[in-house]
Amino acid sequence: FSATTVAQLTKHACLLLRSLAAQAKVSPGVPALARVSSIALESKHNYSPNTRIAVMVRLPTASSIRFSMDSRSATKRDRDKLQICHGTSSLSRVVACFHGQAGAGWGANNVVRGSSFILQFETDGSPGEWGFRMVVEPLDA
């Protein structure tokens, strides 16, 4: 990666981490590790050109993870994509791919089996659209 790419990845990773910290909702009376009831993950609005983000989302106490996409989510169709991959490695299977304008399947509720998934967001060099926002919830067995 070039220095510019690394700087951009660092900036977007910081935005995602801030989003995780600020958006976490907790359930009272549950141990700290298992208290998160939902978190929101989102891109910058509008996102920058040449964005490349890969984030592992791990909810250790979940048997599955539900995620729902905000209806405002939008990217350039077939060029800027948000992918959800099952597992924890770069060779993980793609279970969902979102691109295009809001309302084109972005609002659907989706479930990934297991306690983790990888979120990958890649864009081309042209100016970005609104981006994405998703709410992630752990599901118990």
N, CA, C and O atoms as a DFTB+ gen file, in Angstrom:
564 C
 N C O
     1  1       0.833      -1.190       0.000
     2  2       0.000       0.000       0.000
     3  2       0.875       1.250       0.000
     4  3       1.962       1.254       0.577
     5  1       0.404       2.290      -0.637
     6  2       1.115       3.561      -0.627
     7  2       0.837       4.287       0.697
     8  3      -0.082       3.929       1.433
     9  1       1.637       5.296       0.978
    10  2       1.449       6.080       2.207
    11  2       0.070       6.730       2.228
    12  3      -0.557       6.817       3.284
    13  1      -0.406       7.184       1.073
    14  2      -1.735       7.800       0.991
    15  2      -2.824       6.788       1.320
    16  3      -3.771       7.106       2.040
    17  1      -2.695       5.574       0.797
    18  2      -3.684       4.525       1.057
    19  2      -3.699       4.174       2.533
    20  3      -4.770       4.029       3.121
    21  1      -2.521       4.034       3.146
    22  2      -2.437       3.708       4.571
    23  2      -3.079       4.812       5.402
    24  3      -3.806       4.532       6.355
    25  1      -2.812       6.064       5.045
    26  2      -3.408       7.185       5.789
    27  2      -4.925       7.167       5.670
    28  3      -5.630       7.427       6.645
    29  1      -5.431       6.858       4.473
    30  2      -6.876       6.801       4.265
    31  2      -7.500       5.642       5.045
    32  3      -8.558       5.801       5.654
    33  1      -6.843       4.470       5.027
    34  2      -7.333       3.321       5.784
    35  2      -7.377       3.642       7.276
    36  3      -8.341       3.301       7.962
    37  1      -6.330       4.297       7.775
    38  2      -6.279       4.659       9.191
    39  2      -7.419       5.614       9.546
    40  3      -8.068       5.457      10.581
    41  1      -7.655       6.596       8.690
    42  2      -8.735       7.567       8.929
    43  2     -10.088       6.865       8.996
    44  3     -10.877       7.128       9.904
    45  1     -10.364       5.973       8.041
    46  2     -11.648       5.281       8.018
    47  2     -11.767       4.285       9.165
    48  3     -12.855       4.111       9.713
    49  1     -10.676       3.631       9.537
    50  2     -10.716       2.714      10.676
    51  2     -11.052       3.484      11.947
    52  3     -11.827       3.004      12.775
    53  1     -10.483       4.663      12.107
    54  2     -10.784       5.488      13.285
    55  2     -12.252       5.899      13.304
    56  3     -12.883       5.900      14.361
    57  1     -12.800       6.248      12.132
    58  2     -14.224       6.598      12.057
    59  2     -15.093       5.420      12.465
    60  3     -16.064       5.592      13.202
    61  1     -14.752       4.213      11.991
    62  2     -15.527       3.025      12.358
    63  2     -15.423       2.744      13.853
    64  3     -16.425       2.418      14.491
    65  1     -14.233       2.864      14.413
    66  2     -14.072       2.617      15.849
    67  2     -14.854       3.633      16.680
    68  3     -15.482       3.270      17.675
    69  1     -14.817       4.908      16.273
    70  2     -15.602       5.920      16.981
    71  2     -17.093       5.615      16.887
    72  3     -17.838       5.790      17.851
    73  1     -17.518       5.154      15.707
    74  2     -18.913       4.795      15.518
    75  2     -19.306       3.644      16.436
    76  3     -20.369       3.672      17.055
    77  1     -18.452       2.643      16.520
    78  2     -18.723       1.513      17.417
    79  2     -18.866       1.974      18.859
    80  3     -19.808       1.587      19.551
    81  1     -17.936       2.796      19.305
    82  2     -17.959       3.254      20.695
    83  2     -19.175       4.129      20.982
    84  3     -19.809       3.989      22.028
    85  1     -19.499       5.026      20.061
    86  2     -20.591       5.968      20.290
    87  2     -21.968       5.339      20.145
    88  3     -22.916       5.770      20.803
    89  1     -22.090       4.340      19.304
    90  2     -23.397       3.793      18.986
    91  2     -23.794       2.574      19.799
    92  3     -24.939       2.129      19.724
    93  1     -22.856       2.021      20.584
    94  2     -23.166       0.799      21.333
    95  2     -24.300       1.064      22.324
    96  3     -24.266       2.030      23.087
    97  1     -25.292       0.194      22.295
    98  2     -26.375       0.227      23.276
    99  2     -26.175      -0.984      24.168
   100  3     -25.854      -2.065      23.674
   101  1     -26.357      -0.828      25.461
   102  2     -26.106      -1.946      26.365
   103  2     -27.385      -2.367      27.070
   104  3     -28.291      -1.565      27.297
   105  1     -27.431      -3.648      27.407
   106  2     -28.557      -4.186      28.167
   107  2     -28.165      -4.223      29.632
   108  3     -27.123      -4.791      29.961
   109  1     -28.951      -3.643      30.522
   110  2     -28.598      -3.631      31.938
   111  2     -28.569      -5.040      32.526
   112  3     -29.336      -5.911      32.116
   113  1     -27.667      -5.254      33.500
   114  2     -27.617      -6.515      34.221
   115  2     -26.930      -7.651      33.491
   116  3     -26.957      -8.783      33.972
   117  1     -26.318      -7.392      32.350
   118  2     -25.626      -8.432      31.598
   119  2     -24.130      -8.176      31.731
   120  3     -23.708      -7.019      31.719
   121  1     -23.305      -9.239      31.859
   122  2     -21.859      -9.034      31.978
   123  2     -21.322      -8.156      30.848
   124  3     -21.856      -8.180      29.739
   125  1     -20.271      -7.384      31.122
   126  2     -19.752      -6.392      30.179
   127  2     -19.454      -6.972      28.805
   128  3     -19.762      -6.331      27.801
   129  1     -18.870      -8.152      28.723
   130  2     -18.508      -8.725      27.433
   131  2     -19.739      -9.033      26.590
   132  3     -19.668      -8.993      25.362
   133  1     -20.854      -9.334      27.220
   134  2     -22.054      -9.763      26.485
   135  2     -23.133      -8.690      26.425
   136  3     -24.245      -8.980      25.983
   137  1     -22.847      -7.453      26.855
   138  2     -23.895      -6.452      26.999
   139  2     -24.312      -5.742      25.722
   140  3     -25.386      -5.140      25.693
   141  1     -23.538      -5.783      24.703
   142  2     -23.890      -5.018      23.510
   143  2     -25.145      -5.604      22.877
   144  3     -25.188      -6.787      22.542
   145  1     -26.168      -4.761      22.716
   146  2     -27.393      -5.233      22.073
   147  2     -27.444      -4.810      20.607
   148  3     -28.113      -5.456      19.800
   149  1     -26.747      -3.735      20.257
   150  2     -26.631      -3.350      18.854
   151  2     -25.511      -2.331      18.694
   152  3     -25.191      -1.579      19.614
   153  1     -24.933      -2.328      17.515
   154  2     -23.935      -1.315      17.172
   155  2     -24.210      -0.853      15.749
   156  3     -24.771      -1.592      14.941
   157  1     -23.812       0.365      15.458
   158  2     -23.949       0.891      14.103
   159  2     -22.570       1.044      13.492
   160  3     -21.654       1.564      14.130
   161  1     -22.423       0.594      12.270
   162  2     -21.194       0.768      11.503
   163  2     -21.556       1.600      10.287
   164  3     -22.567       1.342       9.633
   165  1     -20.735       2.598       9.981
   166  2     -21.071       3.414       8.841
   167  2     -19.827       4.006       8.202
   168  3     -18.784       4.172       8.833
   169  1     -19.984       4.318       6.921
   170  2     -18.928       4.987       6.179
   171  2     -19.052       6.489       6.411
   172  3     -20.003       6.963       7.033
   173  1     -18.097       7.203       5.913
   174  2     -18.191       8.655       5.853
   175  2     -19.306       8.980       4.850
   176  3     -19.481       8.253       3.872
   177  1     -20.062      10.066       5.081
   178  2     -21.150      10.462       4.177
   179  2     -20.814      11.847       3.599
   180  3     -20.717      12.813       4.356
   181  1     -20.648      11.953       2.377
   182  2     -20.396      11.037       1.288
   183  2     -18.984      10.467       1.444
   184  3     -18.085      11.141       1.947
   185  1     -18.803       9.232       1.013
   186  2     -17.492       8.602       1.166
   187  2     -16.497       9.154       0.142
   188  3     -16.880       9.700      -0.893
   189  1     -15.222       8.997       0.457
   190  2     -14.137       9.501      -0.382
   191  2     -13.814       8.530      -1.515
   192  3     -14.068       7.331      -1.401
   193  1     -13.255       9.046      -2.603
   194  2     -12.783       8.161      -3.675
   195  2     -11.659       7.254      -3.154
   196  3     -10.974       7.592      -2.189
   197  1     -11.485       6.122      -3.794
   198  2     -10.412       5.174      -3.481
   199  2     -10.422       4.712      -2.026
   200  3      -9.365       4.526      -1.423
   201  1     -11.598       4.530      -1.473
   202  2     -11.730       4.022      -0.106
   203  2     -11.582       2.504      -0.120
   204  3     -12.171       1.821      -0.958
   205  1     -10.793       1.988       0.813
   206  2     -10.657       0.544       0.977
   207  2     -10.646       0.252       2.469
   208  3      -9.715       0.615       3.188
   209  1     -11.704      -0.414       2.914
   210  2     -11.860      -0.740       4.338
   211  2     -12.132      -2.232       4.460
   212  3     -12.926      -2.790       3.702
   213  1     -11.477      -2.869       5.408
   214  2     -11.803      -4.243       5.779
   215  2     -11.799      -4.294       7.303
   216  3     -10.773      -4.041       7.935
   217  1     -12.949      -4.621       7.891
   218  2     -13.105      -4.632       9.342
   219  2     -13.711      -5.962       9.766
   220  3     -14.724      -6.393       9.216
   221  1     -13.090      -6.606      10.741
   222  2     -13.689      -7.818      11.292
   223  2     -14.618      -7.413      12.428
   224  3     -14.217      -6.695      13.344
   225  1     -15.857      -7.877      12.363
   226  2     -16.835      -7.652      13.420
   227  2     -16.966      -8.968      14.161
   228  3     -17.334      -9.985      13.574
   229  1     -16.666      -8.948      15.450
   230  2     -16.704     -10.177      16.249
   231  2     -17.537      -9.913      17.502
   232  3     -17.238      -9.012      18.287
   233  1     -18.586     -10.716      17.673
   234  2     -19.443     -10.650      18.858
   235  2     -19.367     -12.029      19.513
   236  3     -20.160     -12.911      19.184
   237  1     -18.425     -12.223      20.433
   238  2     -18.089     -13.561      20.938
   239  2     -19.243     -14.375      21.514
   240  3     -19.206     -15.604      21.459
   241  1     -20.253     -13.731      22.058
   242  2     -21.341     -14.489      22.686
   243  2     -22.496     -14.795      21.729
   244  3     -23.463     -15.444      22.125
   245  1     -22.409     -14.338      20.483
   246  2     -23.499     -14.523      19.519
   247  2     -23.389     -15.870      18.809
   248  3     -22.292     -16.332      18.495
   249  1     -24.541     -16.491      18.560
   250  2     -24.557     -17.694      17.725
   251  2     -24.730     -17.298      16.257
   252  3     -24.313     -18.026      15.356
   253  1     -25.348     -16.140      16.028
   254  2     -25.510     -15.549      14.703
   255  2     -25.535     -14.036      14.874
   256  3     -25.705     -13.525      15.981
   257  1     -25.364     -13.335      13.770
   258  2     -25.375     -11.870      13.802
   259  2     -26.361     -11.378      12.753
   260  3     -26.292     -11.762      11.586
   261  1     -27.286     -10.516      13.192
   262  2     -28.236      -9.896      12.267
   263  2     -27.714      -8.498      11.942
   264  3     -27.253      -7.775      12.825
   265  1     -27.792      -8.131      10.674
   266  2     -27.459      -6.755      10.306
   267  2     -28.516      -6.227       9.358
   268  3     -29.007      -6.942       8.484
   269  1     -28.856      -4.969       9.545
   270  2     -29.838      -4.316       8.675
   271  2     -29.211      -3.038       8.133
   272  3     -28.496      -2.325       8.837
   273  1     -29.496      -2.774       6.874
   274  2     -28.914      -1.633       6.190
   275  2     -29.867      -0.441       6.242
   276  3     -31.075      -0.594       6.063
   277  1     -29.324       0.722       6.482
   278  2     -30.090       1.965       6.461
   279  2     -30.613       2.197       5.038
   280  3     -29.893       1.964       4.067
   281  1     -31.848       2.649       4.918
   282  2     -32.465       2.848       3.599
   283  2     -31.810       3.986       2.805
   284  3     -32.038       4.101       1.601
   285  1     -31.009       4.819       3.456
   286  2     -30.295       5.886       2.739
   287  2     -29.021       5.381       2.075
   288  3     -28.427       6.084       1.257
   289  1     -28.597       4.170       2.419
   290  2     -27.337       3.635       1.897
   291  2     -27.348       3.604       0.376
   292  3     -28.320       3.168      -0.241
   293  1     -26.254       4.071      -0.221
   294  2     -26.141       4.095      -1.680
   295  2     -24.681       4.205      -2.090
   296  3     -23.902       4.937      -1.480
   297  1     -24.325       3.467      -3.134
   298  2     -22.995       3.546      -3.745
   299  2     -23.171       3.560      -5.251
   300  3     -24.290       3.448      -5.754
   301  1     -22.069       3.697      -5.970
   302  2     -22.147       3.619      -7.426
   303  2     -22.325       2.156      -7.822
   304  3     -21.511       1.302      -7.473
   305  1     -23.393       1.885      -8.550
   306  2     -23.749       0.524      -8.959
   307  2     -22.602      -0.152      -9.710
   308  3     -22.018       0.420     -10.631
   309  1     -22.298      -1.367      -9.300
   310  2     -21.275      -2.223      -9.908
   311  2     -19.846      -1.704      -9.759
   312  3     -18.911      -2.354     -10.228
   313  1     -19.655      -0.550      -9.119
   314  2     -18.286      -0.020      -8.989
   315  2     -17.846       0.125      -7.541
   316  3     -16.706      -0.205      -7.216
   317  1     -18.698       0.597      -6.684
   318  2     -18.371       0.770      -5.266
   319  2     -19.219      -0.225      -4.486
   320  3     -20.447      -0.157      -4.515
   321  1     -18.566      -1.148      -3.791
   322  2     -19.301      -2.258      -3.186
   323  2     -18.982      -2.436      -1.714
   324  3     -17.850      -2.259      -1.266
   325  1     -20.031      -2.797      -0.979
   326  2     -19.916      -3.221       0.409
   327  2     -20.181      -4.722       0.421
   328  3     -21.249      -5.169       0.003
   329  1     -19.214      -5.497       0.899
   330  2     -19.384      -6.945       0.962
   331  2     -19.318      -7.407       2.407
   332  3     -18.539      -6.891       3.208
   333  1     -20.153      -8.391       2.723
   334  2     -20.143      -9.043       4.024
   335  2     -19.647     -10.463       3.786
   336  3     -20.219     -11.202       2.984
   337  1     -18.586     -10.839       4.482
   338  2     -17.969     -12.151       4.297
   339  2     -18.089     -12.964       5.579
   340  3     -17.835     -12.448       6.668
   341  1     -18.474     -14.230       5.457
   342  2     -18.601     -15.133       6.596
   343  2     -17.220     -15.628       6.988
   344  3     -16.457     -16.084       6.136
   345  1     -16.894     -15.541       8.268
   346  2     -15.615     -16.047       8.743
   347  2     -14.666     -14.948       9.161
   348  3     -15.062     -13.800       9.359
   349  1     -13.393     -15.326       9.292
   350  2     -12.424     -14.397       9.859
   351  2     -11.149     -14.265       9.033
   352  3     -10.173     -13.688       9.512
   353  1     -11.130     -14.779       7.816
   354  2      -9.915     -14.658       7.010
   355  2     -10.221     -13.946       5.702
   356  3     -11.381     -13.756       5.336
   357  1      -9.159     -13.557       5.005
   358  2      -9.333     -12.867       3.733
   359  2      -9.926     -13.789       2.668
   360  3     -10.366     -13.312       1.622
   361  1      -9.945     -15.088       2.914
   362  2     -10.515     -16.044       1.973
   363  2     -11.952     -16.402       2.321
   364  3     -12.503     -17.358       1.776
   365  1     -12.558     -15.646       3.217
   366  2     -13.922     -15.918       3.655
   367  2     -14.916     -15.791       2.507
   368  3     -14.704     -15.028       1.565
   369  1     -16.012     -16.558       2.604
   370  2     -17.062     -16.582       1.585
   371  2     -17.924     -15.313       1.678
   372  3     -18.351     -14.919       2.763
   373  1     -18.170     -14.685       0.527
   374  2     -19.042     -13.500       0.467
   375  2     -20.483     -13.971       0.630
   376  3     -20.957     -14.811      -0.135
   377  1     -21.185     -13.423       1.636
   378  2     -22.578     -13.806       1.869
   379  2     -23.560     -12.706       1.462
   380  3     -24.753     -12.963       1.301
   381  1     -23.060     -11.491       1.298
   382  2     -23.915     -10.388       0.854
   383  2     -23.051      -9.334       0.181
   384  3     -21.926      -9.072       0.605
   385  1     -23.589      -8.735      -0.872
   386  2     -22.885      -7.668      -1.585
   387  2     -23.902      -6.571      -1.888
   388  3     -24.939      -6.828      -2.499
   389  1     -23.601      -5.361      -1.461
   390  2     -24.512      -4.234      -1.644
   391  2     -23.852      -3.172      -2.521
   392  3     -22.691      -2.818      -2.314
   393  1     -24.602      -2.668      -3.497
   394  2     -24.154      -1.564      -4.334
   395  2     -25.380      -1.006      -5.046
   396  3     -26.396      -1.686      -5.193
   397  1     -25.266       0.229      -5.479
   398  2     -26.396       0.862      -6.161
   399  2     -27.105       1.860      -5.277
   400  3     -26.611       2.227      -4.211
   401  1     -28.253       2.291      -5.722
   402  2     -29.005       3.334      -5.030
   403  2     -29.832       2.792      -3.867
   404  3     -30.150       1.604      -3.813
   405  1     -30.167       3.669      -2.955
   406  2     -31.010       3.328      -1.813
   407  2     -32.304       2.693      -2.300
   408  3     -32.847       3.081      -3.335
   409  1     -32.787       1.721      -1.550
   410  2     -34.019       1.051      -1.909
   411  2     -33.814      -0.174      -2.782
   412  3     -34.766      -0.915      -3.024
   413  1     -32.597      -0.409      -3.262
   414  2     -32.315      -1.554      -4.139
   415  2     -31.808      -2.728      -3.301
   416  3     -30.755      -3.297      -3.589
   417  1     -32.569      -3.087      -2.255
   418  2     -32.180      -4.217      -1.412
   419  2     -31.362      -3.839      -0.197
   420  3     -31.016      -4.708       0.603
   421  1     -31.042      -2.559      -0.036
   422  2     -30.218      -2.137       1.093
   423  2     -30.947      -2.275       2.430
   424  3     -30.295      -2.492       3.451
   425  1     -32.257      -2.160       2.456
   426  2     -32.991      -2.153       3.715
   427  2     -33.249      -3.523       4.305
   428  3     -33.814      -3.627       5.393
   429  1     -32.853      -4.565       3.620
   430  2     -33.168      -5.927       4.057
   431  2     -32.449      -6.292       5.360
   432  3     -31.336      -5.834       5.622
   433  1     -33.113      -7.131       6.172
   434  2     -32.460      -7.725       7.344
   435  2     -31.733      -8.975       6.877
   436  3     -32.282      -9.767       6.112
   437  1     -30.515      -9.151       7.330
   438  2     -29.692     -10.278       6.928
   439  2     -29.111     -10.936       8.168
   440  3     -28.903     -10.276       9.186
   441  1     -28.848     -12.234       8.086
   442  2     -28.267     -12.960       9.216
   443  2     -27.039     -13.713       8.738
   444  3     -27.065     -14.387       7.707
   445  1     -25.961     -13.588       9.505
   446  2     -24.737     -14.344       9.270
   447  2     -24.610     -15.331      10.418
   448  3     -24.659     -14.927      11.580
   449  1     -24.448     -16.618      10.120
   450  2     -24.255     -17.623      11.164
   451  2     -22.867     -17.481      11.751
   452  3     -21.901     -17.203      11.040
   453  1     -22.776     -17.678      13.066
   454  2     -21.496     -17.564      13.745
   455  2     -21.370     -16.241      14.463
   456  3     -22.285     -15.417      14.450
   457  1     -20.225     -16.047      15.088
   458  2     -20.029     -14.876      15.943
   459  2     -19.176     -13.790      15.291
   460  3     -18.792     -12.829      15.958
   461  1     -18.872     -13.928      13.995
   462  2     -18.050     -12.900      13.357
   463  2     -18.305     -12.830      11.859
   464  3     -18.786     -13.781      11.242
   465  1     -17.971     -11.683      11.296
   466  2     -17.968     -11.509       9.845
   467  2     -16.983     -10.410       9.502
   468  3     -16.562      -9.637      10.363
   469  1     -16.624     -10.352       8.230
   470  2     -15.735      -9.298       7.753
   471  2     -16.542      -8.371       6.852
   472  3     -17.232      -8.821       5.938
   473  1     -16.446      -7.078       7.121
   474  2     -17.069      -6.044       6.306
   475  2     -15.972      -5.481       5.405
   476  3     -14.935      -5.036       5.897
   477  1     -16.193      -5.499       4.097
   478  2     -15.240      -4.935       3.147
   479  2     -15.945      -3.870       2.322
   480  3     -17.026      -4.105       1.781
   481  1     -15.324      -2.690       2.230
   482  2     -15.899      -1.600       1.450
   483  2     -14.808      -1.059       0.540
   484  3     -13.778      -0.583       1.016
   485  1     -15.033      -1.131      -0.771
   486  2     -14.065      -0.654      -1.752
   487  2     -14.753       0.234      -2.770
   488  3     -15.839      -0.074      -3.260
   489  1     -14.087       1.357      -3.079
   490  2     -14.645       2.305      -4.036
   491  2     -13.615       2.623      -5.120
   492  3     -12.417       2.398      -4.946
   493  1     -14.103       3.144      -6.228
   494  2     -13.188       3.527      -7.300
   495  2     -12.699       4.961      -7.089
   496  3     -12.884       5.525      -6.010
   497  1     -12.085       5.546      -8.099
   498  2     -11.474       6.861      -7.956
   499  2     -12.382       8.049      -8.168
   500  3     -11.933       9.188      -8.039
   501  1     -13.644       7.824      -8.488
   502  2     -14.549       8.954      -8.713
   503  2     -15.255       9.349      -7.411
   504  3     -15.281       8.569      -6.460
   505  1     -15.826      10.560      -7.367
   506  2     -16.493      11.021      -6.136
   507  2     -17.562      10.042      -5.659
   508  3     -18.246       9.410      -6.464
   509  1     -17.695       9.925      -4.338
   510  2     -18.583       8.933      -3.746
   511  2     -20.021       9.378      -3.594
   512  3     -20.354      10.556      -3.722
   513  1     -20.859       8.399      -3.318
   514  2     -22.278       8.603      -3.013
   515  2     -22.430       8.726      -1.489
   516  3     -21.456       9.014      -0.793
   517  1     -23.643       8.511      -0.970
   518  2     -23.916       8.654       0.455
   519  2     -23.103       7.661       1.276
   520  3     -22.596       8.017       2.340
   521  1     -22.968       6.414       0.803
   522  2     -22.225       5.399       1.550
   523  2     -23.162       4.410       2.207
   524  3     -24.217       4.085       1.663
   525  1     -22.772       3.928       3.386
   526  2     -23.594       2.929       4.049
   527  2     -23.662       3.199       5.546
   528  3     -22.802       3.858       6.131
   529  1     -24.715       2.665       6.134
   530  2     -24.885       2.596       7.580
   531  2     -25.610       1.295       7.842
   532  3     -26.635       1.003       7.226
   533  1     -25.070       0.518       8.761
   534  2     -25.711      -0.754       9.116
   535  2     -25.765      -0.891      10.626
   536  3     -24.871      -0.441      11.342
   537  1     -26.837      -1.523      11.096
   538  2     -26.972      -1.834      12.521
   539  2     -26.764      -3.325      12.675
   540  3     -27.381      -4.131      11.979
   541  1     -25.884      -3.680      13.598
   542  2     -25.483      -5.070      13.827
   543  2     -25.997      -5.488      15.203
   544  3     -25.819      -4.765      16.183
   545  1     -26.641      -6.668      15.273
   546  2     -27.182      -7.179      16.539
   547  2     -26.786      -8.640      16.734
   548  3     -26.921      -9.443      15.811
   549  1     -26.297      -8.996      17.930
   550  2     -26.011     -10.403      18.199
   551  2     -27.299     -11.182      18.407
   552  3     -28.247     -10.658      18.991
   553  1     -27.350     -12.414      17.943
   554  2     -28.491     -13.306      18.176
   555  2     -28.006     -14.468      19.031
   556  3     -26.932     -15.019      18.789
   557  1     -28.792     -14.834      20.020
   558  2     -28.443     -15.960      20.898
   559  2     -28.889     -17.262      20.285
   560  3     -29.770     -17.300      19.425
   561  1     -28.261     -18.336      20.746
   562  2     -28.608     -19.689      20.255
   563  2     -30.007     -20.056      20.645
   564  3     -30.470     -21.150      20.322
